[in-house]
CSV table of N, CA and C in Angstrom, one decimal:
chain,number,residue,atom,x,y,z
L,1,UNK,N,-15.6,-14.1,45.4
L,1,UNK,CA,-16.0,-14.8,46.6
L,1,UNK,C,-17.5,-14.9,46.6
L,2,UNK,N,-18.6,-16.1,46.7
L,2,UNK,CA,-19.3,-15.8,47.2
L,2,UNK,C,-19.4,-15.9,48.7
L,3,UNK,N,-20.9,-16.1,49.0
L,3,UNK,CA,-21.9,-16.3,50.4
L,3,UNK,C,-21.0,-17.5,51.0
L,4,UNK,N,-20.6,-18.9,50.5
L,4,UNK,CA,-20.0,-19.8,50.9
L,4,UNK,C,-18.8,-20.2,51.6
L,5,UNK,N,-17.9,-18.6,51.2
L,5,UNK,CA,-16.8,-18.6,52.0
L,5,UNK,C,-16.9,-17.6,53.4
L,6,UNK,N,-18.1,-17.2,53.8
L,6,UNK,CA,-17.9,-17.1,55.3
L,6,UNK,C,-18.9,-17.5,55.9
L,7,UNK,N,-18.2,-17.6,57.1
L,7,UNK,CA,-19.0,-18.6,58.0
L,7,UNK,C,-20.1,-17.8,58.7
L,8,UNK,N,-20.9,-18.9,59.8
L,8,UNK,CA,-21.6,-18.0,60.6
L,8,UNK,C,-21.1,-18.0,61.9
L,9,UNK,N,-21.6,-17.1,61.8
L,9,UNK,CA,-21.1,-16.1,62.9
L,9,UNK,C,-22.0,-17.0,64.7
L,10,UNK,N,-21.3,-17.2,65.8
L,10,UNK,CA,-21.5,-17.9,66.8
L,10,UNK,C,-21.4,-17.0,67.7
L,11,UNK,N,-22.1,-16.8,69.2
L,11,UNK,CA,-21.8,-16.5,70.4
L,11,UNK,C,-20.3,-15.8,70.6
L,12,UNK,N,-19.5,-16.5,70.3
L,12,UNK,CA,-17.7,-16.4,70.4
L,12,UNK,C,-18.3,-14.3,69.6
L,13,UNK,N,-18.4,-14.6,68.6
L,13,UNK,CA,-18.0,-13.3,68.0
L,13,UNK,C,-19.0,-12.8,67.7
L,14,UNK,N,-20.3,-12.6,68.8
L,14,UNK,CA,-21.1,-11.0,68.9
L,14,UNK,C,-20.7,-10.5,70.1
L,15,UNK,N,-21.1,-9.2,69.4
L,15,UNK,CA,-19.8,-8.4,70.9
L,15,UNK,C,-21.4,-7.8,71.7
L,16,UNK,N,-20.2,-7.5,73.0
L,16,UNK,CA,-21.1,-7.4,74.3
L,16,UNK,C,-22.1,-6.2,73.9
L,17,UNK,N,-23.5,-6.6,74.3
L,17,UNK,CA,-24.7,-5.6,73.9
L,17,UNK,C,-24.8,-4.9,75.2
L,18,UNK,N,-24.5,-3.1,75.2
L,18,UNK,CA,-25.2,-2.6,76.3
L,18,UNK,C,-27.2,-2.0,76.1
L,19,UNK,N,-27.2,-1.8,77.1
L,19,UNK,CA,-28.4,-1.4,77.3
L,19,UNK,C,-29.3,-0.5,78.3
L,20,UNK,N,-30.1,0.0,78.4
L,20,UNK,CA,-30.2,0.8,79.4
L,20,UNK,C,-31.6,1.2,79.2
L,21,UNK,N,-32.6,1.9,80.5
L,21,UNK,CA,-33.7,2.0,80.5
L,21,UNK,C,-34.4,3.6,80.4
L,22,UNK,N,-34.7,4.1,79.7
L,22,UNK,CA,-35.1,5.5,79.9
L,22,UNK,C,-36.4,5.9,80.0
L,23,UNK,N,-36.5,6.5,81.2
L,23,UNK,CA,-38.1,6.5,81.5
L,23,UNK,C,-38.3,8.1,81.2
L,24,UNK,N,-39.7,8.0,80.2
L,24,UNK,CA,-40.1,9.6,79.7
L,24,UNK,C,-41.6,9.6,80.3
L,25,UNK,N,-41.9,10.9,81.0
L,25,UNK,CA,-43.2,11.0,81.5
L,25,UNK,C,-44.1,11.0,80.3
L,26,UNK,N,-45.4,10.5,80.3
L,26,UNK,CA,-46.3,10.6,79.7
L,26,UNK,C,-47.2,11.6,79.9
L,27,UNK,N,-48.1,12.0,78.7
L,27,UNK,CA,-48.8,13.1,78.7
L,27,UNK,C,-50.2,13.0,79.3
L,28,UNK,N,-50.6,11.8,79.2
L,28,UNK,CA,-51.8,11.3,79.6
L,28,UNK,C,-52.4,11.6,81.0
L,29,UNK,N,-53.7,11.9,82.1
L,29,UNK,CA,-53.4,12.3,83.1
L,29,UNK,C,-53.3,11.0,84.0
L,30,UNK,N,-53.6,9.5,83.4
L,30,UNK,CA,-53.0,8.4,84.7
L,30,UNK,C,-51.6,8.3,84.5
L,31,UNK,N,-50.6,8.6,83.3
L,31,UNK,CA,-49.8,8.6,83.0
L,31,UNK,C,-49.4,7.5,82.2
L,32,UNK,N,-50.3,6.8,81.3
L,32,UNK,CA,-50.3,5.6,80.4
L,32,UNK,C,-49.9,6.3,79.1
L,33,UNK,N,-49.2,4.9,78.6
L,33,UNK,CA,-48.9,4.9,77.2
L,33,UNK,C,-49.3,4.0,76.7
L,34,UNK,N,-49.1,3.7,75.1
L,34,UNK,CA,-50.0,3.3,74.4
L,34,UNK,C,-48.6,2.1,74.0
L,35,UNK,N,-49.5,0.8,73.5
L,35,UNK,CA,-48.8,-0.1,73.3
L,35,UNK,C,-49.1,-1.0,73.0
L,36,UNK,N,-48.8,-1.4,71.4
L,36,UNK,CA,-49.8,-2.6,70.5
L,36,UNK,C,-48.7,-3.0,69.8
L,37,UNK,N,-48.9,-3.9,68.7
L,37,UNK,CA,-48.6,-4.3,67.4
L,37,UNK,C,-48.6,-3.5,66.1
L,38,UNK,N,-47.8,-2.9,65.7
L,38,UNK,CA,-48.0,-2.1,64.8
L,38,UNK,C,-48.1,-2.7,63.3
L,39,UNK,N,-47.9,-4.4,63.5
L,39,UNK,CA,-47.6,-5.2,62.0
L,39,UNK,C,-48.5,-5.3,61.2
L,40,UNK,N,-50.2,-5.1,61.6
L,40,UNK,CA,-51.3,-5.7,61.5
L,40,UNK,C,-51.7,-4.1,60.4
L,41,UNK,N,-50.9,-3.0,60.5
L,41,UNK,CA,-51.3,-1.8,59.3
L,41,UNK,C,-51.0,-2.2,58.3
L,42,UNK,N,-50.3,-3.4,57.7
L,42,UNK,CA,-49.6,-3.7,56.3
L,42,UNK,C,-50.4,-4.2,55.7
L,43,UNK,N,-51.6,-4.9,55.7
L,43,UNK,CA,-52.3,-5.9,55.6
L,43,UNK,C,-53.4,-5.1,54.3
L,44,UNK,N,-54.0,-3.8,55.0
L,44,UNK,CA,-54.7,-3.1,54.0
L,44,UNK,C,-54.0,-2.9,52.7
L,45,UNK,N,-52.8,-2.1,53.3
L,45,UNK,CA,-52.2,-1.6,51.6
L,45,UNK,C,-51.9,-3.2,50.7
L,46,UNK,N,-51.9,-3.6,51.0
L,46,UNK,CA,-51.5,-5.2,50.8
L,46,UNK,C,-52.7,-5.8,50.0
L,47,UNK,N,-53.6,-5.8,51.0
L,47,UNK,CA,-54.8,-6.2,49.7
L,47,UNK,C,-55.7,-5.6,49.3
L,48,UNK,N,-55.5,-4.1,48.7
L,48,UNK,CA,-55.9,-3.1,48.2
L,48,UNK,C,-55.1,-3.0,46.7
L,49,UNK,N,-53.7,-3.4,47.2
L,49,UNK,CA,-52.6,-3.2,46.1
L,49,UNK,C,-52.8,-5.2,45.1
L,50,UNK,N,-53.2,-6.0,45.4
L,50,UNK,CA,-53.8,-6.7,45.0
L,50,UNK,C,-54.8,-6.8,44.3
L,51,UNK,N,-55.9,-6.1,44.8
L,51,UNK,CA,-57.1,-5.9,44.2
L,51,UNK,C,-56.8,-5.0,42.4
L,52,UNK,N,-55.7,-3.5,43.1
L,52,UNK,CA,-55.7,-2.9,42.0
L,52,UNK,C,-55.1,-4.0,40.9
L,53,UNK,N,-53.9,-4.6,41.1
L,53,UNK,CA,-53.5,-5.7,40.3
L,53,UNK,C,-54.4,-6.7,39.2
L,54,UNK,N,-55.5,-6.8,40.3
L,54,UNK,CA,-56.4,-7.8,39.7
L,54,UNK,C,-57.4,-7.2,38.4
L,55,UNK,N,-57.0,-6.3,39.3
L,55,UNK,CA,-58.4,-5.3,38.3
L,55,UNK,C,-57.9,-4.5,36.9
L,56,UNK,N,-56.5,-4.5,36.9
L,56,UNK,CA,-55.6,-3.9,35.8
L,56,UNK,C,-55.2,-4.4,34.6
L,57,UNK,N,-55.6,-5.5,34.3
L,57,UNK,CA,-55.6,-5.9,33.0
L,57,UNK,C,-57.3,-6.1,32.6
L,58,UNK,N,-58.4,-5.9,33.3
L,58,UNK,CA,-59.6,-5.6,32.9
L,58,UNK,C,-59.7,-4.4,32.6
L,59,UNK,N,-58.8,-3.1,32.8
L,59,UNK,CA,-59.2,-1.9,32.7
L,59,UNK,C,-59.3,-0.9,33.7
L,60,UNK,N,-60.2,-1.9,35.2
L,60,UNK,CA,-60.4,-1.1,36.3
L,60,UNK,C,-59.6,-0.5,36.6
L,61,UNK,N,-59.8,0.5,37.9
L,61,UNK,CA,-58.7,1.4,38.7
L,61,UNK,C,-59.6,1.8,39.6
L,62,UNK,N,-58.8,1.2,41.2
L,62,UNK,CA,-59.4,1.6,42.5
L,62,UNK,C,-58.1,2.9,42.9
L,63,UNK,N,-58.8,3.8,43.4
L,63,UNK,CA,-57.9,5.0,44.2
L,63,UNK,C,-58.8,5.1,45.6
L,64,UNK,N,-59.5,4.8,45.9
L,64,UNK,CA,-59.7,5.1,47.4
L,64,UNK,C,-60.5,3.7,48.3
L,65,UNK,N,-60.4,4.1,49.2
L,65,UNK,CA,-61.2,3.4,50.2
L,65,UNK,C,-62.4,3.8,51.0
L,66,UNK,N,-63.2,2.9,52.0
L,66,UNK,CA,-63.5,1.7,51.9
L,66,UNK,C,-63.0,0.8,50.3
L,67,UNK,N,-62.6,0.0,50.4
L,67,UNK,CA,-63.2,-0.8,49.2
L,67,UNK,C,-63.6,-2.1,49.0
L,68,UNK,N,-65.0,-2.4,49.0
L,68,UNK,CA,-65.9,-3.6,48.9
L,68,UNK,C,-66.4,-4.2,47.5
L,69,UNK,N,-67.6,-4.7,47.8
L,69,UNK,CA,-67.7,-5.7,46.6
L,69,UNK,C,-68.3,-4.6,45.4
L,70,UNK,N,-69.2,-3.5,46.2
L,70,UNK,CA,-69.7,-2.4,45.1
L,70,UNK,C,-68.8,-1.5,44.5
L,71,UNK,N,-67.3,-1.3,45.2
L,71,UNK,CA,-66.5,-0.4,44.5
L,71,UNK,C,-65.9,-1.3,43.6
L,72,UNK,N,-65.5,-2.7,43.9
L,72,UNK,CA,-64.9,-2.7,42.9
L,72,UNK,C,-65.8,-3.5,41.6
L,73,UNK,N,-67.1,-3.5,41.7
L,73,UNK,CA,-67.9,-3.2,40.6
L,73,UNK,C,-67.9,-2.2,39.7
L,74,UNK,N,-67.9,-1.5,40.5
L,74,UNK,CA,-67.8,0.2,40.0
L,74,UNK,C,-66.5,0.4,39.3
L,75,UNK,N,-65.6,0.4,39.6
L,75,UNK,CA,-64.5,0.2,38.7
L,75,UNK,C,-64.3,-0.2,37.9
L,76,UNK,N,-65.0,-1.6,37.8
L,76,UNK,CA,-64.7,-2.5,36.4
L,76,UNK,C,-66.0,-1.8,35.5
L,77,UNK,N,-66.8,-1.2,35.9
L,77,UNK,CA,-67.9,-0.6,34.8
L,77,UNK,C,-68.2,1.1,35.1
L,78,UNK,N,-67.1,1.8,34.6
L,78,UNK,CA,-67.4,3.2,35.6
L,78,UNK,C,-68.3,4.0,34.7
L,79,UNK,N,-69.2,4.9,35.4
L,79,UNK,CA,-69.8,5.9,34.6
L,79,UNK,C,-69.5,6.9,33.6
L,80,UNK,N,-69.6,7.0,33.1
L,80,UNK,CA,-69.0,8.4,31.9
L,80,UNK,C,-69.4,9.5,33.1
């Protein structure tokens, strides 16, 4: 069989979603919680892990951060 022999799937056949609201006190003393985007942390390892890529058939090797235009000079020419 492949992917071709089933269909997709329509309104008719998702089944009923429950749901419900649970409220947990916060530790805070106005009683706020915190509440952002969490997608925007992928971004670093992402182009950190690119850089090392880039740098790995010249030889370099980055292991930490910050990393700017002088680290990764430094890499491609490291000190004894």
């Amino acid at each position: 069989t492949t992917f071709l022999d089933y269909l997709v799937p329509t309104a008719a056949e998702v089944p009923t979603i429950e749901y419900g609201h649970v409220e947990t006190p916060a530790a805070t003393p106005g009683g706020h919680k915190g509440m952002g985007e969490g997608g925007a942390i992928g971004s670093v390892p992402a182009v950190f892990n690119a850089v090392a890529d880039a740098l790995a058939p010249l030889g370099g090797r980055v292991n930490r951060l910050p990393l700017g235009p002088s680290e990764i000079l430094a890499a491609l020419h490291p000190t004894p």
